[in-house]
CSV table of C-alpha atoms in Angstrom, one decimal:
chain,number,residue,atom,x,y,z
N,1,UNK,CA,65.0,69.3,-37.3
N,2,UNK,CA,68.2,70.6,-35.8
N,3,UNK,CA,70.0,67.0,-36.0
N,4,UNK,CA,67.9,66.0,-39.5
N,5,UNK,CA,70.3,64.2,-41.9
N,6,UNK,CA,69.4,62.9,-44.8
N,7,UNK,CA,69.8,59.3,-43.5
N,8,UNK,CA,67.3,60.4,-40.3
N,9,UNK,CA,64.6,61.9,-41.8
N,10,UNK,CA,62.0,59.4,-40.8
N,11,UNK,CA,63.7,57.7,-37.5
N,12,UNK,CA,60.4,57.3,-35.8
N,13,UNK,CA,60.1,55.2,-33.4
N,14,UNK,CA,55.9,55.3,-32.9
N,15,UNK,CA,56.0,54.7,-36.9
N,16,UNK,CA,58.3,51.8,-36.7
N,17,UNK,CA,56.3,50.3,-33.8
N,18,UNK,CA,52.7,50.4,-35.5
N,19,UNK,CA,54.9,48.3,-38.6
N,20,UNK,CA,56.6,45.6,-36.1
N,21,UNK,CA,53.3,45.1,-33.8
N,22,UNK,CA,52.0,42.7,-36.4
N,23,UNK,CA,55.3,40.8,-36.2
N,24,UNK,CA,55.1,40.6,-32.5
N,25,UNK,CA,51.5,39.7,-32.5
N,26,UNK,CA,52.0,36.7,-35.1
N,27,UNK,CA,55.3,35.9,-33.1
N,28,UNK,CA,53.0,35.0,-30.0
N,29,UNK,CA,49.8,33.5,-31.5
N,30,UNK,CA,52.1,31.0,-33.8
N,31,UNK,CA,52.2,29.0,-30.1
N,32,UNK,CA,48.6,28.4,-30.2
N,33,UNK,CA,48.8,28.0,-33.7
N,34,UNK,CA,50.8,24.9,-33.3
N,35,UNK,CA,48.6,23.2,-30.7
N,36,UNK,CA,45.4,23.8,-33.3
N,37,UNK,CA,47.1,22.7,-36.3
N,38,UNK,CA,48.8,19.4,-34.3
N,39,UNK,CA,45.1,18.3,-32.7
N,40,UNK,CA,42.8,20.0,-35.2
N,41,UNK,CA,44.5,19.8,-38.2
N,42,UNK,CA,46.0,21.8,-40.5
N,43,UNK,CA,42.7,23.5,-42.4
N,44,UNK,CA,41.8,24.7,-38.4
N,45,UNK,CA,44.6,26.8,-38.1
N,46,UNK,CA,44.0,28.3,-41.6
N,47,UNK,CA,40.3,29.2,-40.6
N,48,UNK,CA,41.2,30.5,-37.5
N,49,UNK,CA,43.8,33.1,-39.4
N,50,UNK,CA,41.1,34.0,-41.7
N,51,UNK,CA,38.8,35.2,-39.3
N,52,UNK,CA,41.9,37.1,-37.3
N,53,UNK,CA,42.1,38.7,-40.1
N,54,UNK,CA,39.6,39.8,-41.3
N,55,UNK,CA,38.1,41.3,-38.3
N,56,UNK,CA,42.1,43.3,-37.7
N,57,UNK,CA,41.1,44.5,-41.4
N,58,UNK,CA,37.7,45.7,-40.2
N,59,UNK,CA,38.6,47.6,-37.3
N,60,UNK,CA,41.7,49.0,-39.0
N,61,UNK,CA,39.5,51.0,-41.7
N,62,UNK,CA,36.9,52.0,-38.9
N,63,UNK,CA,39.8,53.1,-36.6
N,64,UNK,CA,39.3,56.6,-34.9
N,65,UNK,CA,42.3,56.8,-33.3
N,66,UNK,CA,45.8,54.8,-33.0
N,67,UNK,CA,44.6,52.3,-30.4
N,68,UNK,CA,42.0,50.8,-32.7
N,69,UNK,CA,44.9,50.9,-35.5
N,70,UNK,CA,47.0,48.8,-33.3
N,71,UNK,CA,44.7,46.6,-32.1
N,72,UNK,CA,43.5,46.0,-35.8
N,73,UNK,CA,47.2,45.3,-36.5
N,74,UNK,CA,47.7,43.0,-34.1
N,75,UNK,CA,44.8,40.4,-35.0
N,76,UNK,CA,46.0,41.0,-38.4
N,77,UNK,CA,49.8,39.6,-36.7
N,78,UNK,CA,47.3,37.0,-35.0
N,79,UNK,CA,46.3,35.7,-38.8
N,80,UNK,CA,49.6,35.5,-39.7
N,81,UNK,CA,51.0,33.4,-37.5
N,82,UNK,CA,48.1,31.3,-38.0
N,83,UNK,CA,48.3,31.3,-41.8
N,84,UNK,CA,52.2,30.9,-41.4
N,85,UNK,CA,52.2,27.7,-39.3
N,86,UNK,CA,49.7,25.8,-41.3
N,87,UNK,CA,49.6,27.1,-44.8
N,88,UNK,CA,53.5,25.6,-45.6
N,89,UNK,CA,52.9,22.4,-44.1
N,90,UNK,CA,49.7,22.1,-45.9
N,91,UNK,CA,51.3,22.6,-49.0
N,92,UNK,CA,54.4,19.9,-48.8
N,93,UNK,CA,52.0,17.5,-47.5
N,94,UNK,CA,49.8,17.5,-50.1
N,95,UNK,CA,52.3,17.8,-52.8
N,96,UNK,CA,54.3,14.5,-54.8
N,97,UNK,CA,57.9,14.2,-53.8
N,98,UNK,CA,59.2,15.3,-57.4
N,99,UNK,CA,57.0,18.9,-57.2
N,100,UNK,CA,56.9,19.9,-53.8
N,101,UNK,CA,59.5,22.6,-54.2
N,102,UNK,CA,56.8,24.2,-56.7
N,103,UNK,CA,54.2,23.5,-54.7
N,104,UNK,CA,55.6,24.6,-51.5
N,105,UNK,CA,56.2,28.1,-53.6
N,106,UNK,CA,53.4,28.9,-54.4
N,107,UNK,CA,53.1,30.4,-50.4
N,108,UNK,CA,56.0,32.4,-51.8
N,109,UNK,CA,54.3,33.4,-55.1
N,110,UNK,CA,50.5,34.4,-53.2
N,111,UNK,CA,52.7,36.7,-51.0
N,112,UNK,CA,54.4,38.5,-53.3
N,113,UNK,CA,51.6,38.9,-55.2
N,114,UNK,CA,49.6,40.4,-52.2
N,115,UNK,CA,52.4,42.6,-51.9
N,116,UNK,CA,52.2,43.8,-55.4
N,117,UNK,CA,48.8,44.4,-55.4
N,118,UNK,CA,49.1,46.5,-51.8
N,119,UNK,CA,51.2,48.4,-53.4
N,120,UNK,CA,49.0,49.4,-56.6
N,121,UNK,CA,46.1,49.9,-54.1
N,122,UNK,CA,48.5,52.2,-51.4
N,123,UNK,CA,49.4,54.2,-55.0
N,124,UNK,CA,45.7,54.5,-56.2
N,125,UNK,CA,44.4,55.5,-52.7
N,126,UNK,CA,47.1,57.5,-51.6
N,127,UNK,CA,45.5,60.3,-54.3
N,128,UNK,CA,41.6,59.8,-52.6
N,129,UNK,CA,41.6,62.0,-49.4
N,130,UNK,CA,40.0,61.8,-46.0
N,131,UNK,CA,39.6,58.2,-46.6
N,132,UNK,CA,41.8,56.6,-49.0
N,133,UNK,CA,43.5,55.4,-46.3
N,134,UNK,CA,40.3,53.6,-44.9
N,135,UNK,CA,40.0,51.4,-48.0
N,136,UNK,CA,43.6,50.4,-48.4
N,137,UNK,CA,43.4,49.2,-44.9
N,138,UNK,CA,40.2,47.8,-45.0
N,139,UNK,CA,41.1,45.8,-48.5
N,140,UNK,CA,43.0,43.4,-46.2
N,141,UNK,CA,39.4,41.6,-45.9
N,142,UNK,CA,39.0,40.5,-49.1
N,143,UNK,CA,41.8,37.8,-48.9
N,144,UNK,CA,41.0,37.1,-45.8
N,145,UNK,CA,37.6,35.8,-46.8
N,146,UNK,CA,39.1,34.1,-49.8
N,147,UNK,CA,41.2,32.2,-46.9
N,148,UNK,CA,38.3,32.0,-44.9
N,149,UNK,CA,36.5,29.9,-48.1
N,150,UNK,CA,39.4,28.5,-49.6
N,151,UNK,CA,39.9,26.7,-46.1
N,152,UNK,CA,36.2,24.8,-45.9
N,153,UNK,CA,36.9,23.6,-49.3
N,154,UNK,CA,39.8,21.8,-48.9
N,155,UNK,CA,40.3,18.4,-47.6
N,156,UNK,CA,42.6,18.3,-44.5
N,157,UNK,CA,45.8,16.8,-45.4
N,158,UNK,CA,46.5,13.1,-45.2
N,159,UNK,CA,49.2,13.4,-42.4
N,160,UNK,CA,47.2,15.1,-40.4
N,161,UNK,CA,44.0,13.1,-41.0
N,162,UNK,CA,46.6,9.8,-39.8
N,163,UNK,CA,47.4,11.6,-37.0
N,164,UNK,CA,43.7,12.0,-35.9
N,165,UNK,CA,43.6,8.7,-36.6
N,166,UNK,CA,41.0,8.8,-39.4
N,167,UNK,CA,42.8,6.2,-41.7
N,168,UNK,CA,40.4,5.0,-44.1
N,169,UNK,CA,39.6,9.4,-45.1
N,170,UNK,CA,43.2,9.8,-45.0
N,171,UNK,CA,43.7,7.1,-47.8
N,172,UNK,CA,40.6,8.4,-50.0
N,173,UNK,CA,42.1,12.2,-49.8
N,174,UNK,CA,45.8,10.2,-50.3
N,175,UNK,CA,44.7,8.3,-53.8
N,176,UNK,CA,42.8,11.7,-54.7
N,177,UNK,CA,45.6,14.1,-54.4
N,178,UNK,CA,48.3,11.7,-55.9
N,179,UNK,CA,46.1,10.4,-58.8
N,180,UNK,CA,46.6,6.8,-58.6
N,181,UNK,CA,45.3,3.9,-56.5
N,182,UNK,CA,49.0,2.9,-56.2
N,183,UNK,CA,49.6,4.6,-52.7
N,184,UNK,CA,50.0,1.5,-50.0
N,185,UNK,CA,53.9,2.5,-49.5
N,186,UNK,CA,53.5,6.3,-48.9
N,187,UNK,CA,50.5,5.6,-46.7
N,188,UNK,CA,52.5,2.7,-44.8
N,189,UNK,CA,55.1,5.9,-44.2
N,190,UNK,CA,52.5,8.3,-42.9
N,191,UNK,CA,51.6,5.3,-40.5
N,192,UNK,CA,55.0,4.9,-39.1
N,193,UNK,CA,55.7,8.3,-39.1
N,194,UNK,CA,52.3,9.2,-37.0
N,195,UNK,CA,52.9,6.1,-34.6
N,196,UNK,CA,56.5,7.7,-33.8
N,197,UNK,CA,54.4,11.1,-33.2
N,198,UNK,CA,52.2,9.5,-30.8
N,199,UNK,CA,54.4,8.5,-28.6
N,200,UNK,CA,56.0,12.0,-28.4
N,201,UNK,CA,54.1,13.9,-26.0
N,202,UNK,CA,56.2,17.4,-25.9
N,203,UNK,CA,57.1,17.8,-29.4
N,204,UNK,CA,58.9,21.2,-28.6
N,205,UNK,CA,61.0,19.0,-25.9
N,206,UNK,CA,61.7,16.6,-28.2
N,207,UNK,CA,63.1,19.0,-30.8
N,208,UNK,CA,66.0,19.9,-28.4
N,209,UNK,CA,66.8,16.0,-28.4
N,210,UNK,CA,70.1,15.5,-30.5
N,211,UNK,CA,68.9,13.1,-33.0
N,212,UNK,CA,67.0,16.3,-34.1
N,213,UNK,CA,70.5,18.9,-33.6
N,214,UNK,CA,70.0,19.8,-37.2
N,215,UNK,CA,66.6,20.3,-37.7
N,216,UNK,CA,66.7,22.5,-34.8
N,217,UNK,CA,69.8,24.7,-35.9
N,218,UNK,CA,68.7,24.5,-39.7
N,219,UNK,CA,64.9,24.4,-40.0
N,220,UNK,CA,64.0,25.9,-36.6
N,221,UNK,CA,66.6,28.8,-36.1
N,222,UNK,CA,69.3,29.3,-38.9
N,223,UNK,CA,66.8,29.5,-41.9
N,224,UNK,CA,64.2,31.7,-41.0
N,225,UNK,CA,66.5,34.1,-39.4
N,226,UNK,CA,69.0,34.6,-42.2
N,227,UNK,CA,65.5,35.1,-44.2
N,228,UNK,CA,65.1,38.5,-42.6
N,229,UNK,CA,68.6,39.2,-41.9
N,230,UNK,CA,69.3,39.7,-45.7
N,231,UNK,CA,67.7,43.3,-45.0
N,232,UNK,CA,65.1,42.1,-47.7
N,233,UNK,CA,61.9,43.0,-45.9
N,234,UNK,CA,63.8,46.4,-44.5
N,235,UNK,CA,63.6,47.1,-48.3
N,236,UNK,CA,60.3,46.0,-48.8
N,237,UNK,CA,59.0,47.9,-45.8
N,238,UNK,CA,60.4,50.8,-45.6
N,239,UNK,CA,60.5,51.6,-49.9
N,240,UNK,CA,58.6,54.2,-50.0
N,241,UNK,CA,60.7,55.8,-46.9
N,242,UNK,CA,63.6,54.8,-48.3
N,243,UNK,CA,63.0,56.2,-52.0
N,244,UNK,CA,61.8,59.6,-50.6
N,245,UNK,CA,65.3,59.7,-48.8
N,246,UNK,CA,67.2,59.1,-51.6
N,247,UNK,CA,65.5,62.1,-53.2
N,248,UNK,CA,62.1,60.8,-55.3
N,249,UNK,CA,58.7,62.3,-54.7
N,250,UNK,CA,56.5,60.3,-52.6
N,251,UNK,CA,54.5,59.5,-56.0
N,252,UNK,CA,57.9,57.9,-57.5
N,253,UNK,CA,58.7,56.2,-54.7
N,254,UNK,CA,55.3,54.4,-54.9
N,255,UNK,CA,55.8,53.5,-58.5
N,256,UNK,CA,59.1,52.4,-57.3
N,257,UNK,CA,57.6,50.0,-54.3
N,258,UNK,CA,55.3,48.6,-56.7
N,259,UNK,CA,58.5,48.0,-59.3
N,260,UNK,CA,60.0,46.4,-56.5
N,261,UNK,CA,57.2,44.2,-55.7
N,262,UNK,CA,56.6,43.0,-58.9
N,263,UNK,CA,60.2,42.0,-59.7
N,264,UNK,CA,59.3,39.9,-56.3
N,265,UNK,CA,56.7,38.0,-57.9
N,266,UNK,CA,58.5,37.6,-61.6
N,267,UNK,CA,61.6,35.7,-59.3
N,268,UNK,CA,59.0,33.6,-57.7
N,269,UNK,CA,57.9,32.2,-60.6
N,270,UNK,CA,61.2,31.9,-61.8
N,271,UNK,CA,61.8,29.8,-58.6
N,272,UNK,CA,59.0,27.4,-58.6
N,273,UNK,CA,59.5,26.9,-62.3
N,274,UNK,CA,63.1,26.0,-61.9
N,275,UNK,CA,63.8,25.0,-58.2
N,276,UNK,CA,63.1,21.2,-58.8
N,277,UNK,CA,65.2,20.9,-61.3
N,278,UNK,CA,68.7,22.3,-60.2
N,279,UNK,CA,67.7,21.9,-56.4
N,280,UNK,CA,67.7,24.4,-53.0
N,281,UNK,CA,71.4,24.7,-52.7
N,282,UNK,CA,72.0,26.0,-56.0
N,283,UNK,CA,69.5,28.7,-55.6
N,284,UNK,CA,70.7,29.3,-52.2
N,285,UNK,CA,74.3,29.6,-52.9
N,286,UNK,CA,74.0,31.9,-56.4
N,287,UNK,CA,71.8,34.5,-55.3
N,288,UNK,CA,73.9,34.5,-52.2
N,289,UNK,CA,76.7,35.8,-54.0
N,290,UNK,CA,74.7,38.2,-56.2
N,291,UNK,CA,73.3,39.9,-52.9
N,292,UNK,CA,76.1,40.2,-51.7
N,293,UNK,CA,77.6,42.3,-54.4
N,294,UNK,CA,74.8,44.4,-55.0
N,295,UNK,CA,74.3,45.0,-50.8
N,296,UNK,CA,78.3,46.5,-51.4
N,297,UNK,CA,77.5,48.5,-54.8
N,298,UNK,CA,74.7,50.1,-52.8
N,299,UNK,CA,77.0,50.8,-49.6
N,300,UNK,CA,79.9,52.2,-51.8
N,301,UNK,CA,77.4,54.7,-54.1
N,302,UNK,CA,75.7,55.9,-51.0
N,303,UNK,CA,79.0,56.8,-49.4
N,304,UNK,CA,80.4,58.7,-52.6
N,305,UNK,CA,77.4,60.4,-53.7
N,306,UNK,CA,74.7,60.7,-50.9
N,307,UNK,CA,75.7,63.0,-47.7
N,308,UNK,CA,74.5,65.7,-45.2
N,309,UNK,CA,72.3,67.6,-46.9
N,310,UNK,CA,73.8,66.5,-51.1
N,311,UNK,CA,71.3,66.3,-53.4
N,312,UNK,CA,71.4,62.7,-55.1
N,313,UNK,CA,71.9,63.1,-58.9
N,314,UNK,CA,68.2,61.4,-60.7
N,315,UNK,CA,71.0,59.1,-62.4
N,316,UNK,CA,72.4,58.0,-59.8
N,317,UNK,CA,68.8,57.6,-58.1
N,318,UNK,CA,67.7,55.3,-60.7
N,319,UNK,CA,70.9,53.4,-60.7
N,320,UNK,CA,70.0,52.8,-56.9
N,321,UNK,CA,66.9,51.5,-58.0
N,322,UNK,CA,67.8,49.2,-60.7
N,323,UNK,CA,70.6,47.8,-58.3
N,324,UNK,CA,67.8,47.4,-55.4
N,325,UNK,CA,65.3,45.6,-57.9
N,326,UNK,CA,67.7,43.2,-59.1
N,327,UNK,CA,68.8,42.4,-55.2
N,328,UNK,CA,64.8,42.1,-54.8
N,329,UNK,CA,64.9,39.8,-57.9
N,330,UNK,CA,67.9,37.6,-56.4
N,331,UNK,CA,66.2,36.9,-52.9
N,332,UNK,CA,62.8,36.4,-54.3
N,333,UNK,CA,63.8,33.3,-56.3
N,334,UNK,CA,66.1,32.3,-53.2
N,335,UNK,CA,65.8,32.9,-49.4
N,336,UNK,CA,62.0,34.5,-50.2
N,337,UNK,CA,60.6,31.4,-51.2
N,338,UNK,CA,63.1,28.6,-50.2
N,339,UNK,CA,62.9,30.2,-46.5
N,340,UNK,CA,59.8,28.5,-46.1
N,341,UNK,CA,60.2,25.4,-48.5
N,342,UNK,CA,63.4,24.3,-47.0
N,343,UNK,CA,62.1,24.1,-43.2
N,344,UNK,CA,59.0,22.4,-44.0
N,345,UNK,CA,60.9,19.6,-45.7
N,346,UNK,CA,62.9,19.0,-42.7
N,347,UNK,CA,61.2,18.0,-39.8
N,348,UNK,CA,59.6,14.3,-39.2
N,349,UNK,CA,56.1,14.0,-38.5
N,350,UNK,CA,56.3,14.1,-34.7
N,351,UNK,CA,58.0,17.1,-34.5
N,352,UNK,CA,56.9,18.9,-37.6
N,353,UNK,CA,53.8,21.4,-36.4
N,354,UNK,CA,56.3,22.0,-33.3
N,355,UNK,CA,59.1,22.8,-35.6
N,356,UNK,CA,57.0,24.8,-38.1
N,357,UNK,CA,55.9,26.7,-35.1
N,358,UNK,CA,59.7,27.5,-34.2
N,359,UNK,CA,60.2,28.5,-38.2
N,360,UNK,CA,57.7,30.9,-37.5
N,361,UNK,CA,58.2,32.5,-34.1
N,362,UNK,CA,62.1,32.8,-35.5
N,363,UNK,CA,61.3,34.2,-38.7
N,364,UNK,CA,58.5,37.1,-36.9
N,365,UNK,CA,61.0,37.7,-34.1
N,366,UNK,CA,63.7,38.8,-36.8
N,367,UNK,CA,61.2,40.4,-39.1
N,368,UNK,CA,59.8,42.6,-35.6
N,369,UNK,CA,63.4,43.6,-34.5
N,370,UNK,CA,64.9,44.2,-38.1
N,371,UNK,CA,61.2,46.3,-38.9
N,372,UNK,CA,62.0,48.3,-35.0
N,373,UNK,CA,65.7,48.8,-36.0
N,374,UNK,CA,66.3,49.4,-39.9
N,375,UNK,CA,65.6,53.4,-39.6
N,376,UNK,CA,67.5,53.8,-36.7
N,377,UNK,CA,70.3,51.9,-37.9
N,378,UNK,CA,69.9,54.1,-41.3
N,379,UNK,CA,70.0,57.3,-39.0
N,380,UNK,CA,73.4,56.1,-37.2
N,381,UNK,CA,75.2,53.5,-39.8
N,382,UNK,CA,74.1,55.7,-42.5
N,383,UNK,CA,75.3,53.3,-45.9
N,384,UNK,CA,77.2,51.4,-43.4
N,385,UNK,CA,73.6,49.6,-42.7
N,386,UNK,CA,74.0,47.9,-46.2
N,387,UNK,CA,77.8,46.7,-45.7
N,388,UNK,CA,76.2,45.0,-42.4
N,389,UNK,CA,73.7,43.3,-44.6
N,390,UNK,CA,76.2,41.9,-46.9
N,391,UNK,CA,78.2,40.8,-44.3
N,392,UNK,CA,75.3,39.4,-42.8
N,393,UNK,CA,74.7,37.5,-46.7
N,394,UNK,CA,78.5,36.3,-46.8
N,395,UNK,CA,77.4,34.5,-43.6
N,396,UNK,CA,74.6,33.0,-44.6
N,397,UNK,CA,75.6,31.8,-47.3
N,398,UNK,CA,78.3,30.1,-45.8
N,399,UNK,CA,75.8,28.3,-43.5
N,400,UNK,CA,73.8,27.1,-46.6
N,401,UNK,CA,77.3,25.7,-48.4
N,402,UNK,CA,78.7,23.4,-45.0
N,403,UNK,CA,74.9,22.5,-43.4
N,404,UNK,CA,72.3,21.8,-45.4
N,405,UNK,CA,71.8,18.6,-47.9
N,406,UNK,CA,69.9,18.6,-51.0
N,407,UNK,CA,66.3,17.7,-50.3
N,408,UNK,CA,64.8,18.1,-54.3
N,409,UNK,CA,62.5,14.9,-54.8
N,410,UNK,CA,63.7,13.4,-51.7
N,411,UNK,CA,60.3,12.0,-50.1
N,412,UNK,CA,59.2,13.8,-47.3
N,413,UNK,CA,59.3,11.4,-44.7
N,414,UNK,CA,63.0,10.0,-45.9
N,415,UNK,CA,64.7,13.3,-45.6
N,416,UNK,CA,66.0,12.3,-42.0
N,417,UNK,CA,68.3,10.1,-44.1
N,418,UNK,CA,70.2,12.8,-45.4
N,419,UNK,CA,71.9,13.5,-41.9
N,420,UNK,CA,73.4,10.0,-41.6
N,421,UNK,CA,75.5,11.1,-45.2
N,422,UNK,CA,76.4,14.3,-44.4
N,423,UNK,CA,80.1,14.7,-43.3
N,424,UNK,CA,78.8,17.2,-39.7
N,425,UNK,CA,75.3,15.5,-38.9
N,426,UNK,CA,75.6,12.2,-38.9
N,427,UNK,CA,77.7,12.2,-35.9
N,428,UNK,CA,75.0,13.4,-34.1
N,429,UNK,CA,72.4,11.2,-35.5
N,430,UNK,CA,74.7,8.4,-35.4
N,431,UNK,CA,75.5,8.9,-31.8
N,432,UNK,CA,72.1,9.1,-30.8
N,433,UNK,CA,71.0,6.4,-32.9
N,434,UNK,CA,73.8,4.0,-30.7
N,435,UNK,CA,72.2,4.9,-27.6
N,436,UNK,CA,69.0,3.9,-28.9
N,437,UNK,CA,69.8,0.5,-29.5
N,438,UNK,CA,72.5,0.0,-26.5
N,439,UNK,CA,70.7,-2.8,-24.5
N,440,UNK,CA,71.7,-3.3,-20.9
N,441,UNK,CA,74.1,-6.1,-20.2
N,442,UNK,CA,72.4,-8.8,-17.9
């Protein structure tokens, strides 16, 4: 404790490590989760997470030591990156054009709502000793079976039943989902769109062609890793940490993580009510610049009123909180939910599972390394860590304003035609599209 600040009180390494070995874990298995959800379909990959995690939920609440914690941590990663790569595309796939953003949400919105109910059952166990700890951990299996059925009772999506090349289920499961018996042009599109696939046979090569230059530096790269660079889940995983460093009592800075996570869940809602209607860029852009102010309202109180060894005024505490909830209530109608919406959306059929495999390898990779790296950087940049983040925001948002197009109620196999109107992209598609159909001169 000889070098303990108040910004370093918890700058362990070992503790940080047990939080990012999920991330690295999901990071990995998202690889195979993309060659099971291209050839087996999309409910495959969703069983396969189920059973990953349940059994990492298992061995985490018999653990006797910290290897069986790890290793129960990282088939829980394992489920993740399962659940990540499949569960997205299921959802835009299934969904009509005009509610897709809603649908697509509702990831989002089962997310936050397993985070809010973590929370509750971290601050109800927490006062149960010896083994409270054993039941918050070994909760994790009850979603995981409700994956685990929730998968056999869905139908498999009709892109991916075309791409199995099961047409006449893929048209009964089409007319079900949609409603109507008036679904020959949609289906006509998943046809094209899976004979295009076919004849890609490295899907990951092909999404370095530069026909597919934006849906690489967008939906593969750009998205998910602004998602995690907004410091978000830094907030989100480290509250409790965070709270007790700013002064509260490990019971307050529960209630204040489970504050936190429902404000996550209220924005959601907020989101998929709303999203289809004034579109992605518009959330994108105006909870940009409300993150961005309150990342610098939280840099400039820490640096007046929180120092080596200064005892944070509960005012001020609370004013910390309020500013940190309403940052949590800006992202979670924004780059929370729209971090996944957005990429799905993007890539055609015969690079989709590849791409969505990308989206999630980027998006663990940031999540592992900010997880590994937040209280460290608290320890050394002290409030500077949150003038980073918002510079970090100005960025992003930035990226969001010249890049990406509107996709609300565009169809999801006619959102390559954005790129050919957009004043940077369509010289690339363009380009490429020239080559295409330069013949040879005889």
């Amino acid at each position: 404790h000889l070098h303990e600040t108040d910004y370093c009180k918890y700058d362990n390494q070992l503790l940080t490590l047990f939080t990012s070995s999920l991330y690295f874990a999901g990071l990995v298995s998202t690889f195979g989760a993309s060659y099971v959800t291209r050839n087996k379909g999309r409910r495959a990959s969703i069983l396969v997470g189920a059973v990953s995690f349940f059994l990492g939920g298992a061995i985490n609440a018999g653990a006797v030591n910290i290897t069986m914690l790890i290793i129960g941590r990282i088939l829980l990663g394992a489920g993740i990156g399962f659940g990540n790569q499949a569960v997205p595309l299921y959802l835009s796939e299934m969904a009509p054009a005009k509610h897709r953003g809603a649908v697509n949400q509702l990831f989002q919105f089962t997310t936050c709502m397993g985070i809010l109910i973590a929370n509750l059952i971290n601050y109800k166990t927490d006062k149960i000793h010896k083994w409270g700890w054993r039941l918050s951990l070994g909760l994790a299996t009850v979603p995981a079976t409700l994956m685990f059925v929730g998968g056999l009772a869905l139908p498999e999506t009709p892109n991916s039943l075309v791409e199995q090349g099961r047409l006449e289920e893929a048209k009964r499961v089409l007319i079900k989902v949609r409603g109507t018996l008036n679904v020959d042009a949609e289906f006509a599109d998943l046809i094209e769109a899976s004979d295009a696939a076919r004849a890609i046979k490295h899907p990951f090569r092909n999404l370095l062609q530069r026909k597919n230059r934006p849906q690489l530096v967008l939906g593969a790269l750009g998205i998910p890793a602004f998602q995690q660079l907004t410091g978000m889940n830094s907030i989100l995983f480290y509250a409790p940490i965070l709270f007790q460093t700013l002064g509260f009592g490990s019971g307050a800075s529960l209630i204040s993580s489970v504050l936190t996570s429902g404000m996550l869940v209220l924005a959601t809602l907020v989101s998929m009510a709303l999203v289809d209607r004034f579109g992605r860029r518009a959330f994108f852009l105006e909870a940009g610049f409300e993150m961005f102010c309150y990342m610098i309202a939280v840099a400039i109180t820490l640096a007046f009123k929180f120092g080596e060894g200064e005892t944070l005024p509960k005012a001020i505490g609370w004013f910390l909180v309020v500013i940190i909830c309403l940052f949590v209530f800006a992202y979670g109608r924004s780059w929370g939910p729209l971090g996944w919406l957005v990429p799905s959306e993007l890539f055609p059929l015969e690079t989709r599972s590849a791409g969505q495999s990308m989206v999630v390898c980027v998006n663990l990779l940031f999540t592992a390394l900010i997880a590994q790296c937040f209280l460290v950087s608290l320890c050394h940049l002290k409030y500077g860590i949150f003038l980073l983040f918002a510079g970090l925001i100005f960025i992003m948002s930035s990226f969001i304003f010249f890049l990406l197009p509107e996709t609300k109620r565009v169809p999801i196999e006619e959102v390559y035609l954005l790129w050919k109107d957009h004043w940077f992209w369509k010289k690339y598609v363009e380009d490429d599209d020239e080559k295409d159909t330069k013949k040879p001169t005889t």
